[in-house]
Every structure is written in structure tokens, then in C-alpha cells.
């Protein structure tokens, strides 16, 4: 049996942990530069607030209904995620974090039936008591069915935060009530194919033959089909790595017009791509730098940058990626009164670190490069994020997010720790 633990309205819940006055009040969290709504509490959803709607379109509505509005506080959310995952890892030796607010727990051999449900409620209670974050747990024989169970657990409060699919009757009933678009692992294009073929629910999908599924959706679709039928065959650690990684940002107000400001932003984006590559133990062979002005500002001159470099040998070294990205930007830079509204770095042609084709005439000392990167990571791990950084990453940070509604970093900054006064 597998358990999927999913934090309820994670970003909004993080804000509520440190502000009890927000309980039972509608809460929304905004995207980068306070542009769109990317997270909503249950109360906000009940008001009909849509995901992704621009803030300016609903600002009057939010004020009229006393909706609490917050900018994304990624430092706080990341640390709260770490706390939740640390607690979850204490309940099973086989634990896999799937996303910032989700984790799979292997519960095989623990217990069965009502005893297993009780153990699940113990986990849910421990996370809520230890972090203040409410979570829902789905338990089932496969990871895909655990996602299904978790969905029902969130939808119906009667489950008490834990929904378990442990009988054939429960499996059939859950699939009959689940839209095919809500099945984990089936994307929008696949949904369109299936709906065209008359498949509306997950139950309709599992009634088709394996050969039909393989022909329509390939081996990935077959795995999902088998999981929905109760046969476990998906290992989260074996899911394909990203084929490309992009780090980009929209800039506030009119944007950036000075080369040194865009250069600093691009350097930091390339450094972030390097960290992501190393995290998934992979290398890239191509890097693209892009920047463009706002197409909505017809009163300003328009310009776009898009330039690519192919590396003679795959790399994930921060210094190499950053210097390449900055060099490409300088080469493509055009003088003029251009206000760049967005810029980013894309690394692609990604391969695993155990499948790298070396180059006989490579001029770079890769071993020395790797040792330097490991030393920098070790220092930053002990002393804080970016304690050691490249000079070109700068300190001006004119490219940072617009965050007019951001809360304090309660758990990671001593200056922001909540003070309690006793009278």
C-alpha cells in the first residue's frame, strides 16, 4: 500500500500558520511581480475566484469581500515544505518527495484495514500539530490510485483527512466518479484524444484493452492504465527527467534598460539552471539566452534577443554556464532605448550524468571544475544560500520580484521571528 500526503492549499496555509486571524477568511497568493492569482484558499474558491486571473481584474472584488492578498514568499514556503517532509520521513523508511507539497510513503507491511487508516490519521495529525499545515492523505495499492484517493479525501470532509481505496468495490466506485482529465499522468493532449474516443471517466479508460491504450497513449499510458486497475508499476524515482530547464522572470514596472541590470539577472538565471541540473544529476549540451520588450507597449521601441550556444561537451558547471550566458547576452545586445520586460536562460539537450560523451581535446580540467563546484555547494549548504557566488551575479537586484504584499520570513530570518509579549 502507498500513501500520498498532499498539503491543503499549501501557499495559503503557510500564510495562515503565522497569522491566526486568517482562519476561515478567504486568502489568495499572487504570482511573480504580483501579476496573477496562483493559490486560493477553500473560502476564496467558494467566492468563484479563478486560478490565474490577473490581480487588476479582480482587485475591487477582493477588497469588497475582504480577501487577504499576499505576494509569493518562496523562502517561507520552501522552509515550511522542508519541515513537513522531515516529519513525514519519520513514519516510513521508504519516503519520496514528489513536489513542494506532496510526498509518497510506502506503507507496505505496516498494517491493514482500519488499523492502516488509523496510522494514516496519526500521520495527518502529526503534520498538522508539528507545522500547522493541514494535509490530506490518500492510501491505495498503487501511486495513481493513491492520488485518486487523496482527491476524494480533499473533496469530502467526512473522510477526516484520510481516504483509503483498499477493496475492489471502492476502486470501481472511485474511478466511475473521476473525470479522465483528473487522472494523474494524463495530460491535456491525451485527454483530448480520449474524450474524442468517448472516454469521459477513469472507469471508461480502464475498460479499454491494453493494446488500444498502448496504440493511443504509448507505454506511459499503459502504466497509468495498469495502475488504475490496481497493478503497481510506476516508480517516482524512475520518472523521466526534464528535457529542458528554463529559469526566467518578468520585470516590474517598465522593465530593465541597462545592460548591467539584464546581465546580472541572466547570470543569476544561469546559476539557477546549474543548480537544477545538478539536483537531477544531469548535464546540458545547449544553452539559450532570451530577452524581449513588452509587446503591449506600442509606445516604446520593440526588441528581442534569442541566442544559443552548443557546448563541445555536456556540462552542469555553474561558472561555465554563467559565463556562457553572459557572453551570449553581450554579443546580442543592441544599444538603444529598449526596456526589456522579460529575460531568461534555457538549458536543453539534457543527458544523465552517467551517459556523458567526453571529448578527447576538451581544454577544460573537468575534475578540477567538479571539485570547485562541490566546495562552493558545501560552503553554501553550511552558511546559507549563495553565501559564495560569482561576482557577475551582483547585488543590485533591480530585476527582483515586485512584492507589495509579501509577509516576513518567519522561520529563516532572526529579524522576522514572531515576538510574544506577556503582560
XYZ file of C-alpha atoms in Angstrom:
423
model
C 0.000 0.000 0.000
C 1.123 3.526 -0.833
C 0.184 6.764 0.852
C 0.158 10.152 -0.856
C 0.264 13.116 1.512
C -0.756 16.418 -0.075
C -0.757 19.773 1.749
C -4.098 21.567 1.522
C -3.863 24.926 -0.308
C -0.185 24.947 0.629
C 0.804 28.579 -0.041
C -2.332 29.905 1.687
C -1.867 27.502 4.608
C 1.717 28.735 5.109
C 0.425 32.288 5.454
C -2.240 31.185 7.935
C 0.233 29.399 10.203
C 1.711 32.719 11.326
C -1.488 34.767 11.218
C -4.403 33.074 13.057
C -6.710 35.938 12.046
C -6.736 34.456 8.529
C -8.542 31.293 9.641
C -11.905 30.938 7.829
C -11.113 34.082 5.819
C -10.588 33.889 2.033
C -6.891 34.057 1.121
C -5.112 34.311 -2.242
C -1.422 34.283 -3.142
C -0.060 36.091 -6.201
C 2.474 35.110 -8.838
C 5.787 36.813 -9.587
C 5.531 40.614 -9.653
C 2.055 40.353 -8.112
C 0.602 39.601 -11.527
C -1.930 36.774 -11.221
C -3.584 34.649 -8.550
C -1.760 31.299 -8.263
C -3.128 29.940 -4.972
C -6.558 30.144 -3.349
C -7.945 29.013 -0.027
C -11.156 26.980 0.075
C -13.080 30.113 1.022
C -11.611 32.017 -1.949
C -12.595 29.201 -4.308
C -16.134 29.334 -2.919
C -16.306 33.011 -3.938
C -15.685 31.958 -7.537
C -12.159 33.379 -7.797
C -10.464 31.661 -10.731
C -6.890 30.384 -10.845
C -4.607 32.548 -12.964
C -6.855 35.599 -13.106
C -4.857 38.902 -13.230
C -4.949 40.844 -9.965
C -6.010 44.119 -11.574
C -9.178 42.493 -12.937
C -10.453 41.399 -9.527
C -8.868 43.898 -7.113
C -12.214 45.606 -6.379
C -13.920 42.234 -5.887
C -11.195 41.082 -3.482
C -11.458 44.276 -1.441
C -15.251 44.066 -1.324
C -15.162 40.500 0.040
C -12.263 41.161 2.453
C -9.985 38.671 0.727
C -6.458 38.620 2.178
C -3.906 39.088 -0.625
C -0.243 38.022 -0.356
C 2.795 38.049 -2.623
C 4.666 34.749 -3.070
C 7.080 34.226 -0.178
C 9.182 31.394 -1.618
C 11.676 31.442 1.252
C 8.898 30.806 3.773
C 7.117 28.216 1.621
C 10.351 26.325 0.944
C 11.232 26.103 4.626
C 7.702 25.022 5.606
C 7.873 22.339 2.911
C 11.153 21.104 4.380
C 9.542 20.856 7.829
C 6.552 18.904 6.505
C 8.771 16.472 4.592
C 11.071 15.963 7.589
C 8.074 14.946 9.703
C 6.706 12.607 7.026
C 10.054 10.840 6.635
C 9.794 9.682 10.263
C 6.771 7.485 9.507
C 8.282 5.178 6.878
C 11.768 4.134 5.757
C 10.696 4.461 2.093
C 9.748 8.089 1.504
C 9.800 10.096 -1.759
C 9.099 13.810 -2.046
C 7.200 14.365 -5.287
C 6.730 18.139 -5.232
C 6.960 21.080 -2.846
C 3.719 19.979 -1.135
C 3.375 16.266 -1.972
C 5.133 13.076 -0.907
C 4.662 9.339 -1.423
C 5.045 6.969 1.527
C 5.497 3.223 1.076
C 3.263 1.650 3.734
C 3.786 -1.968 2.687
C 3.939 -4.333 5.637
C 2.821 -1.783 8.232
C -0.763 -2.879 8.869
C -4.084 -3.373 7.062
C -7.682 -2.214 7.017
C -8.887 0.081 9.765
C -5.524 -0.141 11.514
C -3.834 1.326 8.429
C -6.406 4.123 8.256
C -5.695 4.901 11.911
C -1.982 5.064 11.122
C -2.768 7.474 8.284
C -4.747 9.718 10.631
C -1.800 9.655 13.032
C 0.426 10.980 10.226
C -2.065 13.706 9.267
C -2.426 14.776 12.894
C 1.332 14.826 13.485
C 1.973 17.098 10.476
C -0.814 19.495 11.470
C 0.380 19.655 15.068
C 4.065 19.917 14.148
C 3.843 22.520 11.377
C 0.339 23.979 11.397
C -0.140 22.862 7.779
C -3.318 20.797 7.154
C -2.734 17.782 4.900
C -4.831 15.093 3.225
C -3.700 11.500 2.765
C -4.788 9.009 0.140
C -3.945 5.314 0.640
C -4.192 2.692 -2.111
C -2.364 -0.279 -3.714
C -0.780 1.962 -6.399
C 0.535 5.527 -6.536
C -2.029 6.587 -9.147
C -4.901 5.228 -7.053
C -3.393 6.955 -4.003
C -3.668 10.245 -5.946
C -7.302 9.379 -6.679
C -7.969 8.642 -3.002
C -6.304 11.887 -1.947
C -8.535 13.802 -4.342
C -11.655 12.325 -2.747
C -10.207 12.952 0.720
C -9.923 16.656 -0.082
C -13.372 16.827 -1.636
C -15.294 15.164 1.183
C -14.636 16.198 4.805
C -16.284 13.017 6.059
C -13.069 11.096 5.408
C -11.361 13.052 8.176
C -8.301 13.789 6.064
C -7.614 10.131 5.144
C -9.273 8.305 2.246
C -8.348 4.690 1.534
C -9.041 2.549 -1.525
C -8.451 -0.983 -0.248
C -11.238 -3.022 -1.876
C -12.349 -3.696 -5.425
C -15.703 -2.078 -4.714
C -14.045 1.167 -3.604
C -11.728 1.142 -6.631
C -14.602 0.773 -9.092
C -16.729 3.431 -7.398
C -13.857 5.934 -7.223
C -12.992 5.502 -10.914
C -16.601 5.831 -12.020
C -16.837 9.237 -10.355
C -13.476 10.558 -11.582
C -13.180 12.598 -14.770
C -10.471 11.380 -17.149
C -8.963 14.889 -17.054
C -8.309 14.468 -13.316
C -6.197 11.308 -13.654
C -2.536 11.744 -12.672
C -0.274 11.165 -15.676
C -2.787 12.014 -18.419
C -2.052 15.415 -19.962
C -4.268 17.781 -21.906
C -3.421 16.356 -25.336
C -4.088 12.824 -24.140
C -7.388 13.929 -22.581
C -8.474 15.353 -25.942
C -7.684 12.026 -27.661
C -9.547 10.022 -25.036
C -12.607 12.266 -24.990
C -12.734 12.085 -28.795
C -12.886 8.291 -28.389
C -15.812 8.550 -25.977
C -13.871 8.177 -22.728
C -15.237 10.555 -20.069
C -14.216 8.890 -16.797
C -11.308 6.894 -15.421
C -13.612 3.863 -15.381
C -14.262 4.222 -19.122
C -10.495 4.293 -19.617
C -9.743 1.052 -17.749
C -12.459 -0.756 -19.744
C -10.393 -0.404 -22.925
C -7.884 -3.090 -23.891
C -4.180 -2.781 -23.161
C -3.444 -2.890 -26.895
C -5.776 0.027 -27.562
C -4.208 2.077 -24.764
C -0.683 1.299 -25.999
C -1.594 2.356 -29.532
C -3.286 5.566 -28.356
C -1.067 6.731 -25.472
C 2.081 4.625 -25.649
C 3.864 2.851 -22.792
C 3.281 5.762 -20.378
C -0.457 5.443 -20.890
C -0.265 1.696 -20.334
C 1.439 2.248 -16.983
C -1.346 4.597 -15.891
C -3.952 2.094 -17.143
C -2.334 -0.720 -15.131
C -2.083 1.442 -12.008
C -5.773 2.328 -12.200
C -6.522 -1.405 -12.434
C -4.581 -1.971 -9.206
C -1.183 -3.109 -10.543
C 1.690 -1.013 -9.180
C 4.255 -0.233 -11.899
C 5.255 3.439 -11.505
C 8.353 4.362 -9.530
C 8.563 8.112 -8.920
C 12.374 7.906 -8.977
C 12.194 6.422 -12.487
C 10.021 9.170 -13.980
C 11.819 10.818 -16.904
C 13.963 13.836 -16.078
C 13.171 17.189 -17.625
C 14.300 17.505 -21.240
C 14.874 21.211 -20.766
C 15.135 23.585 -17.830
C 14.181 27.238 -18.015
C 14.662 29.967 -15.424
C 13.104 33.288 -16.366
C 11.378 36.274 -14.879
C 9.144 39.171 -15.828
C 10.435 42.508 -14.596
C 8.339 45.041 -12.707
C 7.163 48.409 -13.984
C 8.604 49.297 -17.429
C 11.337 46.651 -17.246
C 15.144 46.861 -17.449
C 17.018 49.012 -19.934
C 20.633 48.902 -18.679
C 22.927 46.112 -19.858
C 24.424 45.625 -16.377
C 20.968 45.019 -14.877
C 19.910 42.469 -17.503
C 23.378 40.908 -17.288
C 23.008 40.437 -13.526
C 19.591 38.844 -13.967
C 20.793 36.475 -16.706
C 23.808 35.456 -14.578
C 21.514 34.506 -11.706
C 19.136 32.635 -14.033
C 22.058 30.601 -15.440
C 23.259 29.827 -11.894
C 19.760 28.603 -11.006
C 19.730 26.335 -14.098
C 23.077 24.921 -12.983
C 21.674 24.077 -9.546
C 18.637 22.384 -11.080
C 20.814 20.318 -13.411
C 22.996 19.109 -10.535
C 19.938 18.381 -8.422
C 18.605 15.940 -11.031
C 22.140 14.665 -11.769
C 22.223 15.702 -15.398
C 24.188 17.772 -17.919
C 23.164 20.021 -20.796
C 24.703 20.446 -24.243
C 22.854 23.613 -25.302
C 22.079 26.959 -23.695
C 19.750 29.701 -24.924
C 19.517 33.257 -23.605
C 16.414 35.291 -24.392
C 15.076 38.743 -23.519
C 12.294 40.807 -25.027
C 10.392 44.018 -24.581
C 6.662 44.208 -23.867
C 4.577 43.750 -26.983
C 1.762 45.611 -25.235
C 3.795 48.840 -25.039
C 3.448 50.076 -28.579
C 4.659 53.494 -27.422
C 8.122 52.036 -26.735
C 10.648 50.609 -29.235
C 10.499 46.820 -29.606
C 13.461 44.450 -29.442
C 14.003 40.729 -28.867
C 17.119 38.694 -28.067
C 17.320 34.955 -28.635
C 20.762 33.410 -28.999
C 22.027 29.855 -28.465
C 25.354 28.159 -27.801
C 26.205 24.476 -28.260
C 28.785 23.129 -25.806
C 31.530 20.849 -27.176
C 30.980 18.691 -24.101
C 27.887 18.427 -21.832
C 28.198 20.438 -18.620
C 26.376 21.485 -15.467
C 29.167 23.660 -14.082
C 27.846 26.968 -12.752
C 30.839 29.047 -13.799
C 30.774 27.688 -17.343
C 27.028 28.179 -17.765
C 27.017 31.663 -16.242
C 29.974 32.912 -18.300
C 28.416 31.467 -21.466
C 25.031 33.065 -20.776
C 26.535 36.483 -20.035
C 28.770 36.248 -23.112
C 25.794 35.449 -25.342
C 23.827 38.372 -23.923
C 26.647 40.831 -24.561
C 27.088 39.536 -28.099
C 23.390 40.012 -28.910
C 22.904 43.276 -27.042
C 21.688 46.184 -29.165
C 22.203 49.740 -27.969
C 19.080 51.822 -27.737
C 16.214 52.852 -25.501
C 14.870 49.331 -25.060
C 13.039 48.311 -21.886
C 13.223 44.529 -21.543
C 10.151 43.197 -19.776
C 11.273 39.562 -19.515
C 14.509 37.588 -19.754
C 15.595 34.041 -19.102
C 18.005 31.190 -19.641
C 17.056 27.826 -21.153
C 19.322 24.780 -20.937
C 18.430 21.828 -23.167
C 19.796 18.718 -24.880
C 19.918 17.274 -21.364
C 21.561 13.925 -20.617
C 22.152 11.906 -17.456
C 25.460 12.339 -15.652
C 26.248 8.647 -16.232
C 25.837 8.935 -20.006
C 28.153 11.805 -20.937
C 30.154 11.597 -24.151
C 33.571 13.057 -23.344
C 35.763 14.991 -25.750
C 39.361 13.942 -26.389
C 40.510 17.534 -26.970
C 38.492 19.145 -24.171
C 40.541 22.146 -22.915
C 38.746 22.264 -19.545
C 40.024 20.410 -16.477
C 36.702 18.771 -15.593
C 37.928 17.146 -12.380
C 39.195 20.460 -11.013
C 35.946 22.120 -12.136
C 33.875 19.485 -10.307
C 35.907 19.835 -7.096
C 35.454 23.604 -7.126
C 31.691 23.276 -7.633
C 31.454 20.725 -4.800
C 33.381 23.051 -2.475
C 31.119 26.010 -3.268
C 27.987 23.909 -2.703
C 29.355 22.649 0.611
C 30.066 26.209 1.824
C 26.627 27.427 0.766
C 24.975 24.458 2.453
C 26.619 25.358 5.766
C 26.417 29.138 5.533
C 23.245 29.850 3.613
C 22.023 30.126 0.039
C 24.535 31.954 -2.210
C 26.971 32.726 0.609
C 29.550 32.199 -2.155
C 28.545 33.484 -5.574
C 30.069 34.718 -8.799
C 30.819 38.453 -8.938
C 28.745 38.860 -12.094
C 25.646 37.789 -10.124
C 25.886 41.188 -8.430
C 23.949 42.740 -5.590
C 21.829 45.439 -7.263
C 18.850 43.110 -7.756
C 16.775 45.604 -9.745
C 15.380 42.533 -11.509
C 13.829 41.018 -8.379
C 10.117 40.447 -7.954
C 7.633 43.166 -7.248
C 6.263 42.045 -3.855
C 3.936 44.664 -2.414
C 2.036 42.144 -0.268
C 4.843 39.872 0.945
C 4.959 38.659 4.538
C 8.011 38.158 6.718
C 10.397 35.192 6.555
C 9.229 33.914 9.921
C 11.262 30.711 10.016
C 14.558 31.629 8.350
C 15.372 35.211 9.366
C 16.011 36.083 13.008
C 14.774 39.631 12.416
C 11.396 38.242 11.315
C 10.810 35.799 14.182
C 7.469 36.424 15.868
C 7.767 38.161 19.221
C 5.348 37.299 22.016
C 4.733 39.922 24.692
C 3.481 38.862 28.118
C 1.651 41.414 30.204
